[in-house]
């Protein structure tokens, strides 16, 4: 019996010692980590801000660029007007891109342009590695939302490695409302052929503070420019597309 009691006592003492050692290690590790985080935090915060600033800048550029090209980033598919503007109505058919396609074009702009914007040359004392940019774009009525994964690891020699990855920005432009108005107009155009007029445009955009400029660029091609008068971007937001008619659009 005494032997069993001695064994139990020894196990209890060993357990207490083990708990104390583990707790002490966790406490020490936690304090060391927090010290390093506080020490390096001041150095990685500027990196975080640089990326955030570039994310906002590139997102705004993407929206402005894609709007000017009728929903496309680089090459405009046929039918197009001299490769400059897409036809949305051509030979009686509707060629307006889906909203998801425009979102994809915006994400391509972000994925390709963000790395060129981010400049870490002022941080030569840090080892900075970055991965590929992946972005998801959502066009809302009042804004365009960019969710971005841009993995960046920051290491200072002899210290811990820290990671940045997720970034988000909203561009305050009513692309969703403009797209919906253009979609209604284009489907109405297909239904009525050459009978559509500026009065129809006014009815679609009434109350949304859009302005629509109409230019007859030749006897069969009419350029439409939708303008968001409420956007607060570095330049006014415009969205261009062309329709082909067998006669000049009624004014």
PDB file of N, CA and C in Angstrom, residues 9 38 55 59 75 80-81 97 100 108 118 121-123 126 135 137 146 158 168 179 200 209 213 244 247-248:
ATOM      1  N   UNK A   9       2.088   9.655  -5.403  1.00  0.00           N
ATOM      2  CA  UNK A   9       2.656  10.948  -5.010  1.00  0.00           C
ATOM      3  C   UNK A   9       3.691  11.415  -6.027  1.00  0.00           C
ATOM      4  N   UNK A  38       5.828  43.780 -31.523  1.00  0.00           N
ATOM      5  CA  UNK A  38       5.819  45.217 -31.269  1.00  0.00           C
ATOM      6  C   UNK A  38       7.031  45.881 -31.904  1.00  0.00           C
ATOM      7  N   UNK A  55      -3.637  49.312 -53.769  1.00  0.00           N
ATOM      8  CA  UNK A  55      -4.902  48.624 -54.027  1.00  0.00           C
ATOM      9  C   UNK A  55      -5.992  49.640 -54.373  1.00  0.00           C
ATOM     10  N   UNK A  59      -7.518  49.984 -58.178  1.00  0.00           N
ATOM     11  CA  UNK A  59      -8.956  49.716 -58.303  1.00  0.00           C
ATOM     12  C   UNK A  59      -9.659  50.866 -59.013  1.00  0.00           C
ATOM     13  N   UNK A  75      -7.988  43.839 -75.126  1.00  0.00           N
ATOM     14  CA  UNK A  75      -8.551  43.731 -76.476  1.00  0.00           C
ATOM     15  C   UNK A  75     -10.073  43.712 -76.433  1.00  0.00           C
ATOM     16  N   UNK A  80     -16.512  45.416 -83.106  1.00  0.00           N
ATOM     17  CA  UNK A  80     -16.073  46.634 -82.436  1.00  0.00           C
ATOM     18  C   UNK A  80     -15.944  47.757 -83.454  1.00  0.00           C
ATOM     19  N   UNK A  81     -15.945  48.981 -82.967  1.00  0.00           N
ATOM     20  CA  UNK A  81     -15.740  50.120 -83.843  1.00  0.00           C
ATOM     21  C   UNK A  81     -14.259  50.465 -83.846  1.00  0.00           C
ATOM     22  N   UNK A  97     -21.860  42.691 -72.853  1.00  0.00           N
ATOM     23  CA  UNK A  97     -21.270  41.633 -72.019  1.00  0.00           C
ATOM     24  C   UNK A  97     -22.063  41.448 -70.730  1.00  0.00           C
ATOM     25  N   UNK A 100     -20.860  39.732 -65.045  1.00  0.00           N
ATOM     26  CA  UNK A 100     -19.764  38.898 -64.549  1.00  0.00           C
ATOM     27  C   UNK A 100     -18.524  39.005 -65.437  1.00  0.00           C
ATOM     28  N   UNK A 108      -8.782  41.240 -63.853  1.00  0.00           N
ATOM     29  CA  UNK A 108      -7.560  41.085 -64.652  1.00  0.00           C
ATOM     30  C   UNK A 108      -6.690  42.334 -64.545  1.00  0.00           C
ATOM     31  N   UNK A 118       3.324  48.438 -56.373  1.00  0.00           N
ATOM     32  CA  UNK A 118       3.917  48.257 -55.042  1.00  0.00           C
ATOM     33  C   UNK A 118       5.439  48.320 -55.138  1.00  0.00           C
ATOM     34  N   UNK A 121      11.406  49.180 -52.378  1.00  0.00           N
ATOM     35  CA  UNK A 121      12.836  49.500 -52.469  1.00  0.00           C
ATOM     36  C   UNK A 121      13.367  50.224 -51.234  1.00  0.00           C
ATOM     37  N   UNK A 122      12.498  50.854 -50.464  1.00  0.00           N
ATOM     38  CA  UNK A 122      12.946  51.562 -49.258  1.00  0.00           C
ATOM     39  C   UNK A 122      13.154  50.630 -48.069  1.00  0.00           C
ATOM     40  N   UNK A 123      12.902  49.328 -48.262  1.00  0.00           N
ATOM     41  CA  UNK A 123      12.997  48.376 -47.154  1.00  0.00           C
ATOM     42  C   UNK A 123      14.063  47.322 -47.449  1.00  0.00           C
ATOM     43  N   UNK A 126      14.889  44.391 -45.032  1.00  0.00           N
ATOM     44  CA  UNK A 126      13.916  43.324 -44.830  1.00  0.00           C
ATOM     45  C   UNK A 126      13.909  42.389 -46.033  1.00  0.00           C
ATOM     46  N   UNK A 135      -7.794  38.418 -57.366  1.00  0.00           N
ATOM     47  CA  UNK A 135      -8.823  39.357 -56.924  1.00  0.00           C
ATOM     48  C   UNK A 135     -10.199  38.902 -57.374  1.00  0.00           C
ATOM     49  N   UNK A 137     -14.043  40.636 -57.912  1.00  0.00           N
ATOM     50  CA  UNK A 137     -14.686  41.943 -58.048  1.00  0.00           C
ATOM     51  C   UNK A 137     -16.198  41.763 -58.084  1.00  0.00           C
ATOM     52  N   UNK A 146     -13.613  45.392 -54.524  1.00  0.00           N
ATOM     53  CA  UNK A 146     -12.463  44.545 -54.857  1.00  0.00           C
ATOM     54  C   UNK A 146     -12.019  43.796 -53.601  1.00  0.00           C
ATOM     55  N   UNK A 158      17.219  36.984 -38.435  1.00  0.00           N
ATOM     56  CA  UNK A 158      17.278  36.527 -37.059  1.00  0.00           C
ATOM     57  C   UNK A 158      15.987  36.679 -36.288  1.00  0.00           C
ATOM     58  N   UNK A 168      -8.881  44.865 -49.216  1.00  0.00           N
ATOM     59  CA  UNK A 168     -10.207  45.153 -49.765  1.00  0.00           C
ATOM     60  C   UNK A 168     -10.357  46.648 -49.982  1.00  0.00           C
ATOM     61  N   UNK A 179     -24.830  50.011 -65.637  1.00  0.00           N
ATOM     62  CA  UNK A 179     -24.907  48.776 -66.417  1.00  0.00           C
ATOM     63  C   UNK A 179     -26.361  48.349 -66.612  1.00  0.00           C
ATOM     64  N   UNK A 200     -36.210  57.635 -75.132  1.00  0.00           N
ATOM     65  CA  UNK A 200     -36.129  56.352 -74.425  1.00  0.00           C
ATOM     66  C   UNK A 200     -34.987  56.368 -73.415  1.00  0.00           C
ATOM     67  N   UNK A 209     -29.428  60.705 -61.981  1.00  0.00           N
ATOM     68  CA  UNK A 209     -28.383  61.713 -62.164  1.00  0.00           C
ATOM     69  C   UNK A 209     -27.272  61.232 -63.107  1.00  0.00           C
ATOM     70  N   UNK A 213     -24.403  61.267 -73.331  1.00  0.00           N
ATOM     71  CA  UNK A 213     -24.028  61.995 -74.542  1.00  0.00           C
ATOM     72  C   UNK A 213     -24.109  61.051 -75.736  1.00  0.00           C
ATOM     73  N   UNK A 244     -24.858  50.120 -83.930  1.00  0.00           N
ATOM     74  CA  UNK A 244     -24.892  50.261 -85.388  1.00  0.00           C
ATOM     75  C   UNK A 244     -26.343  50.330 -85.861  1.00  0.00           C
ATOM     76  N   UNK A 247     -29.764  53.782 -90.056  1.00  0.00           N
ATOM     77  CA  UNK A 247     -30.028  55.201 -90.248  1.00  0.00           C
ATOM     78  C   UNK A 247     -29.626  55.918 -88.974  1.00  0.00           C
ATOM     79  N   UNK A 248     -29.461  57.224 -89.028  1.00  0.00           N
ATOM     80  CA  UNK A 248     -29.044  58.008 -87.874  1.00  0.00           C
ATOM     81  C   UNK A 248     -30.098  57.951 -86.781  1.00  0.00           C
TER      82      UNK A 248
END
